[in-house]
mmCIF file of C-alpha atoms and ligand atoms in Angstrom:
data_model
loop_
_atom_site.group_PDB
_atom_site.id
_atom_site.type_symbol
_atom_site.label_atom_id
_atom_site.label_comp_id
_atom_site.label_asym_id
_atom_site.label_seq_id
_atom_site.Cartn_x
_atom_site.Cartn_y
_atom_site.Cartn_z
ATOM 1 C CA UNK M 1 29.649 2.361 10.181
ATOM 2 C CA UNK M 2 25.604 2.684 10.633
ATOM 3 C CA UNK M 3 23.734 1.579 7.629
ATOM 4 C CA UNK M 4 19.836 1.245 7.255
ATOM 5 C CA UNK M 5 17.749 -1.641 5.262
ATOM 6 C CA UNK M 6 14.235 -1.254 5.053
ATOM 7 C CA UNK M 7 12.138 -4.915 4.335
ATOM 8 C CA UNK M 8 9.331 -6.390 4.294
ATOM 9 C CA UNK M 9 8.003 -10.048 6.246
ATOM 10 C CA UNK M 10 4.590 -9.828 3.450
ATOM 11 C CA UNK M 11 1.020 -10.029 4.783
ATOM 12 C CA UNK M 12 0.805 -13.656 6.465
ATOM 13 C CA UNK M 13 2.532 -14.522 9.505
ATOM 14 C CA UNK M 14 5.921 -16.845 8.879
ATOM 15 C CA UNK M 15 4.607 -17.412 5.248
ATOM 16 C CA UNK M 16 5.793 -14.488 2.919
ATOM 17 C CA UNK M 17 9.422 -13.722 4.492
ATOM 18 C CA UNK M 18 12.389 -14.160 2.229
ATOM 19 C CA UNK M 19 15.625 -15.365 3.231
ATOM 20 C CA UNK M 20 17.101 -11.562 2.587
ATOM 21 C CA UNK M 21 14.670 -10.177 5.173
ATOM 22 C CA UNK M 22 15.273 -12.983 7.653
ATOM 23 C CA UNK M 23 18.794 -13.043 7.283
ATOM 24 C CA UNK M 24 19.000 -9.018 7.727
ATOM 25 C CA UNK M 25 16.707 -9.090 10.419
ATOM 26 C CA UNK M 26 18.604 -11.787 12.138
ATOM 27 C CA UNK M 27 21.632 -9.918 11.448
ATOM 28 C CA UNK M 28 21.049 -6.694 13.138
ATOM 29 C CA UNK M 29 22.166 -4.415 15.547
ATOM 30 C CA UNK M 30 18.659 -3.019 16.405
ATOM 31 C CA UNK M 31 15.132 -3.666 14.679
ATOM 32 C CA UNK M 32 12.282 -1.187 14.227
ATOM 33 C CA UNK M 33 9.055 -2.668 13.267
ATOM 34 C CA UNK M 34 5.679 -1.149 11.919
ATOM 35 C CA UNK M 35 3.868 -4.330 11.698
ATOM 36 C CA UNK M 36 0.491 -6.509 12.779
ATOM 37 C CA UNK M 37 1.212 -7.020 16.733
ATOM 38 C CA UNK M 38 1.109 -10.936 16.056
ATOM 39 C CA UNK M 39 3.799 -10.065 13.590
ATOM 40 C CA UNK M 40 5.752 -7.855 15.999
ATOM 41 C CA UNK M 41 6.224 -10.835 18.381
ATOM 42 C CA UNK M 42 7.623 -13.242 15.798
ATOM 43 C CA UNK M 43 9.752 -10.674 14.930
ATOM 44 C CA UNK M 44 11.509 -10.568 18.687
ATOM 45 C CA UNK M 45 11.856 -13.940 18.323
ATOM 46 C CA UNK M 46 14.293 -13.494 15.517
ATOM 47 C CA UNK M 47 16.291 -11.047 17.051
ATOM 48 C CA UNK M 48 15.528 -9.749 20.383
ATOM 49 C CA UNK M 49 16.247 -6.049 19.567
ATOM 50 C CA UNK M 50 13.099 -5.436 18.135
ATOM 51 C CA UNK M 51 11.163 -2.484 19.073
ATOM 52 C CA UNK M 52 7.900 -1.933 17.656
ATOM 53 C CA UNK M 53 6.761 1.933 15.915
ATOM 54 C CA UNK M 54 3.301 1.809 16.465
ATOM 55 C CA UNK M 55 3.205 3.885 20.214
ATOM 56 C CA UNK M 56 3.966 6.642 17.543
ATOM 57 C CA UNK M 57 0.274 6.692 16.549
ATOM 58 C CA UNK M 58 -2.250 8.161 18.717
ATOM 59 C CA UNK M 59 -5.511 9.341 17.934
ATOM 60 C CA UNK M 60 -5.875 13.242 16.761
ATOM 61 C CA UNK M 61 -2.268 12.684 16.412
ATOM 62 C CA UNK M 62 -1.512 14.106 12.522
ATOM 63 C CA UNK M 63 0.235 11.101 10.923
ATOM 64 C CA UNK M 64 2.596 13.292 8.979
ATOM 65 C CA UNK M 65 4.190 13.870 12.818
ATOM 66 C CA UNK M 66 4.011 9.937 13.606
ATOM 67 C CA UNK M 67 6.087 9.588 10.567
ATOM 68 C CA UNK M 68 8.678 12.162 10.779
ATOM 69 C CA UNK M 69 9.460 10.557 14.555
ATOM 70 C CA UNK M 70 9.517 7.198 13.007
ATOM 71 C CA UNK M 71 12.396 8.404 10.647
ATOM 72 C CA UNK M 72 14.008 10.118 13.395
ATOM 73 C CA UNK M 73 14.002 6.887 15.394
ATOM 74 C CA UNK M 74 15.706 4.843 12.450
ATOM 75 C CA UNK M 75 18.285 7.329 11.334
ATOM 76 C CA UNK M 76 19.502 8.221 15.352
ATOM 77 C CA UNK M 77 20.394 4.201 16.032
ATOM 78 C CA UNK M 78 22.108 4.980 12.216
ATOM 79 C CA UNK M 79 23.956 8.032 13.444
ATOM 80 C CA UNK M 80 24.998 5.709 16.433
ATOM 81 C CA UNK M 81 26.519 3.078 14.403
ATOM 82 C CA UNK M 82 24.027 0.609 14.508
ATOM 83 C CA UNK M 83 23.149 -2.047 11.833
ATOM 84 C CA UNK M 84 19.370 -0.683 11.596
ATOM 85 C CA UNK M 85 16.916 -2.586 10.097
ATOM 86 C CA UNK M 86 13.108 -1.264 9.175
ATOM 87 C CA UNK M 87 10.631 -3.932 9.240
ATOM 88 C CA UNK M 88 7.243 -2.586 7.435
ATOM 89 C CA UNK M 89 4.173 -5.358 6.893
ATOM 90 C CA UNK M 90 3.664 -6.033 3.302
ATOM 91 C CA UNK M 91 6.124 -4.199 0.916
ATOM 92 C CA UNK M 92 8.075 -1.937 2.727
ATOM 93 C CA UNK M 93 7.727 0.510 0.121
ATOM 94 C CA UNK M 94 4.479 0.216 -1.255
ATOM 95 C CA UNK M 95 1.967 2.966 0.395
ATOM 96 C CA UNK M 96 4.682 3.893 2.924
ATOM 97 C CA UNK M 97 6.555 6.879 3.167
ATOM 98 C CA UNK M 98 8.603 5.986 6.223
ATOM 99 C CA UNK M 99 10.962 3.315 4.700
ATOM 100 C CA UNK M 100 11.517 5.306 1.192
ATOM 101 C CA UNK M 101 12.507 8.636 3.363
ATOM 102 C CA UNK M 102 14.227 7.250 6.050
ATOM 103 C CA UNK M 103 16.085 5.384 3.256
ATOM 104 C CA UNK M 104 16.777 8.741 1.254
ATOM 105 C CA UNK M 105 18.002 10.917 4.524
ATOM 106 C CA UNK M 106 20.467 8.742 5.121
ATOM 107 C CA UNK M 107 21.802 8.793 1.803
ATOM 108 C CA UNK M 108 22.078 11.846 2.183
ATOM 109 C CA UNK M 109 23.856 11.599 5.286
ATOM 110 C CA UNK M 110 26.782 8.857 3.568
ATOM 111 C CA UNK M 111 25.248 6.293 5.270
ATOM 112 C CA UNK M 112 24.366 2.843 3.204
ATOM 113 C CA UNK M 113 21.074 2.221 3.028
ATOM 114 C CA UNK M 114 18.722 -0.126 0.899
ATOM 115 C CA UNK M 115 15.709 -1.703 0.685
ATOM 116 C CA UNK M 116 14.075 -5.373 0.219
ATOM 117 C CA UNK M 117 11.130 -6.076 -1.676
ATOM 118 C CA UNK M 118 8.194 -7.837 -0.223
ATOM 119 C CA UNK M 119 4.890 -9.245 -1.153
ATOM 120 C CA UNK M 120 2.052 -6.755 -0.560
ATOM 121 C CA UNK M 121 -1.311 -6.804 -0.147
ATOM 122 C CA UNK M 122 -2.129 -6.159 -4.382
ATOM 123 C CA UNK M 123 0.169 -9.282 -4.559
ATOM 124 C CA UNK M 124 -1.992 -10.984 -2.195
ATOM 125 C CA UNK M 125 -5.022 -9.095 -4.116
ATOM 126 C CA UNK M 126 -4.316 -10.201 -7.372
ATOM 127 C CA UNK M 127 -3.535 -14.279 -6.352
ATOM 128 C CA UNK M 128 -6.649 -14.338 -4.300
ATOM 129 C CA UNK M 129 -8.671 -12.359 -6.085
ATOM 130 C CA UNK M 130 -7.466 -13.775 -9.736
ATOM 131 C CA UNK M 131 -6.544 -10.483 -11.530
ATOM 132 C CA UNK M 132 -4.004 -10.110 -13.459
ATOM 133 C CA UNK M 133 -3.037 -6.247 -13.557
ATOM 134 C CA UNK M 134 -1.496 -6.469 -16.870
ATOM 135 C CA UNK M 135 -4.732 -7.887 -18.560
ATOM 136 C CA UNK M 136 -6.359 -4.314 -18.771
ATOM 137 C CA UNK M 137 -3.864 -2.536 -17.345
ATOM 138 C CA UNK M 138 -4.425 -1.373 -13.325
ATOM 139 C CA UNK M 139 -4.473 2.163 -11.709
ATOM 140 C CA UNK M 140 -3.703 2.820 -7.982
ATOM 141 C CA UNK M 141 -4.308 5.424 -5.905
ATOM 142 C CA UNK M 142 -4.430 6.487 -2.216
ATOM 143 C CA UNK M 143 -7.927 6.993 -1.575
ATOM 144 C CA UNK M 144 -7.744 10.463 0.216
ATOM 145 C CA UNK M 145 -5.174 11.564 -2.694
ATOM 146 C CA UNK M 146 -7.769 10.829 -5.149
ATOM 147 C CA UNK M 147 -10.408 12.774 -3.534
ATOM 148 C CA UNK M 148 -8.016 15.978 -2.662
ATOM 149 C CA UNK M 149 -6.598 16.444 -6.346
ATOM 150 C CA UNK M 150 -7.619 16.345 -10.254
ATOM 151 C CA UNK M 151 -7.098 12.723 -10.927
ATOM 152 C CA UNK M 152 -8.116 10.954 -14.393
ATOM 153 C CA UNK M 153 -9.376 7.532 -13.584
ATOM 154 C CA UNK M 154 -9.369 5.235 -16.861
ATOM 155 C CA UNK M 155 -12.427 3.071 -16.465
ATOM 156 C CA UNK M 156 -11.269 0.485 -19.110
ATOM 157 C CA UNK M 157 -8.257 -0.471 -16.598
ATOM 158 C CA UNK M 158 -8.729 -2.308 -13.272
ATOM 159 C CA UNK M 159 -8.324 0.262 -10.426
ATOM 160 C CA UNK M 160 -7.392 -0.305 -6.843
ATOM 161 C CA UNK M 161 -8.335 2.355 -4.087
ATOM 162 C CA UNK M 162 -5.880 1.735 -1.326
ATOM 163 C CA UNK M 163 -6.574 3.260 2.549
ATOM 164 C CA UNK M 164 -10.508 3.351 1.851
ATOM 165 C CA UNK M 165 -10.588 3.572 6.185
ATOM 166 C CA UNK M 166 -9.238 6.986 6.083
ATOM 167 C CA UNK M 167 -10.979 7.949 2.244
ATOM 168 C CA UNK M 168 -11.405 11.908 2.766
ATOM 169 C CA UNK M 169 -10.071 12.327 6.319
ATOM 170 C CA UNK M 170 -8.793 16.142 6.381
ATOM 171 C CA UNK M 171 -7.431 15.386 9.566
ATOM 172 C CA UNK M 172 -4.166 12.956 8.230
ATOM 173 C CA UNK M 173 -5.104 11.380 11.824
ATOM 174 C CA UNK M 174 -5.323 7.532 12.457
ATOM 175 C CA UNK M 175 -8.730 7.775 12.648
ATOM 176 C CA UNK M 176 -11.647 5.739 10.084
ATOM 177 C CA UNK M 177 -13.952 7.605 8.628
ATOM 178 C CA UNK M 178 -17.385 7.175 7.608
ATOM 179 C CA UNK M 179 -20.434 6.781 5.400
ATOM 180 C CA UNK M 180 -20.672 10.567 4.885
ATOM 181 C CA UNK M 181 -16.820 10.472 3.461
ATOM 182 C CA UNK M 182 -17.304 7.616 1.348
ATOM 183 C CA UNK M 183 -20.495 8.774 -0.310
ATOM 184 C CA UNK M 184 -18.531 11.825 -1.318
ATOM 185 C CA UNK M 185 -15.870 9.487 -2.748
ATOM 186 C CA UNK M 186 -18.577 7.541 -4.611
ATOM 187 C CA UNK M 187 -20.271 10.310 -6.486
ATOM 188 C CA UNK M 188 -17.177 10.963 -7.466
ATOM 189 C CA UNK M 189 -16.776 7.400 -9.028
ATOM 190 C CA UNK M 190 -20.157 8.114 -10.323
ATOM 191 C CA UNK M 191 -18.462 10.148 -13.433
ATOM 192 C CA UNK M 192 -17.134 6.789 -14.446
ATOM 193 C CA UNK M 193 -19.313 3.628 -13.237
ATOM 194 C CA UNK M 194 -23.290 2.870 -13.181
ATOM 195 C CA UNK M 195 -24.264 2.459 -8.950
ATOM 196 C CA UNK M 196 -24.982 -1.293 -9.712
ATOM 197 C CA UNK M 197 -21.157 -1.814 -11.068
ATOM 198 C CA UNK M 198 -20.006 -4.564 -8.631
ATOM 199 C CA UNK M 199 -16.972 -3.677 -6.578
ATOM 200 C CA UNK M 200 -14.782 -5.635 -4.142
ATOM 201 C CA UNK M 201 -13.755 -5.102 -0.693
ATOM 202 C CA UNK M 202 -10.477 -7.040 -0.088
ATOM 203 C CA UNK M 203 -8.650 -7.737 3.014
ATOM 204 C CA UNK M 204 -5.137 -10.256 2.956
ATOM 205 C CA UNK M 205 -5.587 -12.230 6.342
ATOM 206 C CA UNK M 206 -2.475 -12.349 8.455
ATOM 207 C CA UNK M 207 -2.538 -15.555 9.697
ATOM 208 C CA UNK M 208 -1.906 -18.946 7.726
ATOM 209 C CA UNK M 209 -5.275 -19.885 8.680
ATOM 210 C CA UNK M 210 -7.319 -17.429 7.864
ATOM 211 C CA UNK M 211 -8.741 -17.280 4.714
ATOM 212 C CA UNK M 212 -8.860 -13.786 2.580
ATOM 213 C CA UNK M 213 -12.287 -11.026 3.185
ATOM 214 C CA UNK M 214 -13.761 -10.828 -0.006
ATOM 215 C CA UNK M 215 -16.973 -8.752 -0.417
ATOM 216 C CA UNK M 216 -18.283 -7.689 -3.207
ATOM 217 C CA UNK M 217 -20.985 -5.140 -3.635
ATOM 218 C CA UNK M 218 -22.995 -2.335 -5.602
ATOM 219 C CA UNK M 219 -20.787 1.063 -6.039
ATOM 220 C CA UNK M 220 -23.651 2.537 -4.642
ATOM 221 C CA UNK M 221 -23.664 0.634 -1.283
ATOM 222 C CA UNK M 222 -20.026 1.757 -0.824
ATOM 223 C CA UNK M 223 -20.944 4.141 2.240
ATOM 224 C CA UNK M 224 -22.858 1.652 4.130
ATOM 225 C CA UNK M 225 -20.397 -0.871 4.226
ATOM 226 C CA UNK M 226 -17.929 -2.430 7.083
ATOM 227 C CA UNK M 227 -14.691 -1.217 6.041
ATOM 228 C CA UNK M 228 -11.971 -1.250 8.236
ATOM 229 C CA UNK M 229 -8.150 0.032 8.202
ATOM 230 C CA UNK M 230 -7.090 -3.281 6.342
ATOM 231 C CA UNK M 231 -9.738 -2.635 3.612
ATOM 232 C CA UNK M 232 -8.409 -2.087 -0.106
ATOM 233 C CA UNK M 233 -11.122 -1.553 -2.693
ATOM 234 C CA UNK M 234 -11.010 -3.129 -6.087
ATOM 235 C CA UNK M 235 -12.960 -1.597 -9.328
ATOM 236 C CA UNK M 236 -13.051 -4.031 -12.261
ATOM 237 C CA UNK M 237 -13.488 -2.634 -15.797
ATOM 238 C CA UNK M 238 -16.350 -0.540 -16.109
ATOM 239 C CA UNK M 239 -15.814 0.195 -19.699
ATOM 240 C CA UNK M 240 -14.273 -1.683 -23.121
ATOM 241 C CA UNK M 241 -11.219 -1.015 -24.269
ATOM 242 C CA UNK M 242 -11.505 1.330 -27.212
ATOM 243 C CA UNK M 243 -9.034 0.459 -30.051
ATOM 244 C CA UNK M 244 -6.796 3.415 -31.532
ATOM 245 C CA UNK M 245 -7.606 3.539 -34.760
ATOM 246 C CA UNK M 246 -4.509 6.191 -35.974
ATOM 247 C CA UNK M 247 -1.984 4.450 -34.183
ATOM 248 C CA UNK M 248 -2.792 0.890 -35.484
ATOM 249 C CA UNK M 249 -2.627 2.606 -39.071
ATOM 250 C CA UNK M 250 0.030 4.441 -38.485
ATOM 251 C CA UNK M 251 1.688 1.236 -37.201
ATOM 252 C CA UNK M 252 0.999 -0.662 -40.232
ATOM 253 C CA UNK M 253 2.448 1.573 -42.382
ATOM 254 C CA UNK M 254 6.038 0.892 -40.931
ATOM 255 C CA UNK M 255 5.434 -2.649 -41.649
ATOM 256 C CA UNK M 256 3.184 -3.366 -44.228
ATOM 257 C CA UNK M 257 1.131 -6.769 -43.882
ATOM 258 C CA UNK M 258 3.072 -9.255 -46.456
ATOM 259 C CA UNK M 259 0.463 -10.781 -48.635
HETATM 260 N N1 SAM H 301 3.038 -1.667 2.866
HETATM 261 C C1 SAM H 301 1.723 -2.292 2.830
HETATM 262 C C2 SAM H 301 1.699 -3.341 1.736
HETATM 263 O O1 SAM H 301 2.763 -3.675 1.211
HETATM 264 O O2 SAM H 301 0.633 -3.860 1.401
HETATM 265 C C3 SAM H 301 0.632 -1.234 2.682
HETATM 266 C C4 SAM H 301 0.572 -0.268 3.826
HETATM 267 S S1 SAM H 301 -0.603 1.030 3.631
HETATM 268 C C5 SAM H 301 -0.033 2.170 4.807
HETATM 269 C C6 SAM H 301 -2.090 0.497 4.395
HETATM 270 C C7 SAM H 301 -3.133 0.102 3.370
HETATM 271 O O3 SAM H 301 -2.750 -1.119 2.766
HETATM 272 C C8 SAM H 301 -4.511 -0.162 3.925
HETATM 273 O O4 SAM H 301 -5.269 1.006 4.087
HETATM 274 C C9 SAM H 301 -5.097 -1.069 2.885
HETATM 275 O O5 SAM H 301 -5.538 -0.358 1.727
HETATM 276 C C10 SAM H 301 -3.875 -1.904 2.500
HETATM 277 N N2 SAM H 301 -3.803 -3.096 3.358
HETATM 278 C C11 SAM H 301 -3.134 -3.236 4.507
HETATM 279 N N3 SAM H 301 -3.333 -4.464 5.037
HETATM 280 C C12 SAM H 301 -4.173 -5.090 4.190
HETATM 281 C C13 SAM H 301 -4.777 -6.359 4.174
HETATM 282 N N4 SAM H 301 -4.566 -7.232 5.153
HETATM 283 N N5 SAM H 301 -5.588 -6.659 3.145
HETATM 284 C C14 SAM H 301 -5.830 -5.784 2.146
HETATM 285 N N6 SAM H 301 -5.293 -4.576 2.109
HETATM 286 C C15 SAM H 301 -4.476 -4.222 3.108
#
């Protein structure tokens, strides 16, 4: 019977796989990968089925189409009776659609399918960056979802903008956009930080001997800056946490301090 796990090999070359994903990789009938082409090749040297997604990305090519061919591709060798394993870089379903649908469909379809977590790049983020997201709490959002619908952004939390490359691309093609884009997205941010709050541009390397891209900057010089389609941006605190008053009270009053 076909069956479908989705994993993840992390952000560094031969460094973040687990055992799972290397075993099920190892394992299978036929592997898909979405992955760094360095990546890609290690992969084939695990199993020699490996065939890489990316020729399903072209430029002015709407990336909604890209995925729905890339779930297409998984769940046919699936239909076929294959032991199909998904290989996405990072997580494989953190700010990917293709492994949590794929996954879903064939479900739906009686087929077993599953996936395997991995480390992704906020892992990476918060080791190399030394946040913890639980000390103020941490919001994420896709960058382009932010700008295209009523968010509320809590400025007393750390808050990660993932896909800044494409922030405010209409388009949903592969391509980067630009200074023009970003400035929109930083008025915007405006509501909720002074220009000179200090932000960070972040990007994981993938090789063991790289070290991590760690820029930080004004808000305001967000437009002019190199960003690339690796680049995750990272807003610390802008404001105190405010205590809450009527809950604390209200609290206490279920337990009154012993004295
Ligand atoms: N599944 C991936 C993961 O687990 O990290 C995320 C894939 S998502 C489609 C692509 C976005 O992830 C990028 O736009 C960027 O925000 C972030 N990203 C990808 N590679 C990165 C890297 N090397 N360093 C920092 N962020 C990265």
């Amino acid at each position: 019977n076909g069956s479908l796990v989705c994993v993840g090999p992390g952000m560094i070359l031969g460094a973040h796989m687990t055992e799972r994903c290397k075993n099920h990789i190892q394992q299978a009938d036929v592997v898909f990968t979405s992955c760094h082409p360095v990546i890609e090749k290690w992969l084939a040297t695990l199993n020699p089925c490996t065939h890489s997604l990316q020729h399903l990305y072209a430029d002015n090519k709407d990336r909604r189409n890209t995925y729905r061919q890339m779930q297409d591709t998984l769940l046919k060798e699936v239909r076929n009776k294959k032991k199909v394993v998904g290989v996405f870089y990072g997580h494989p379903g953190v700010f990917a659609q293709v492994p949590h649908r794929a996954i879903q469909q064939a479900i739906d379809e009686g087929y077993q399918a599953w996936m395997e977590p991995g480390i992704s790049a906020d892992a990476c983020l918060y080791a190399d960056m030394g946040i913890d997201p639980g000390a103020y709490g941490c919001q994420q959002f896709e960058a382009s979802q932010f700008m295209f619908y009523q968010r509320q952004l809590d400025p007393s939390a750390y808050v990660i903008l993932w896909q800044l490359g494409h922030a405010g691309d209409l388009s949903l093609t592969p391509r980067l956009t630009g200074a023009p884009e970003r400035q929109v997205l930083v008025d915007m941010l405006f509501k909720y930080y002074a220009p000179s709050h200090q932000v960070a541009i972040y990007e994981s390397p993938f090789l063991p001997t790289q070290q991590p891209r760690i820029i930080w900057q004004r808000l305001d010089g967000l437009p002019e800056a190199d960003i690339s389609l690796i680049s995750t941006l990272v807003i610390p605190p802008g404001r105190r946490l405010i205590p809450n008053d009527e809950i604390v009270t209200r609290l206490k009053s279920i337990y009154p301090p012993s004295h």
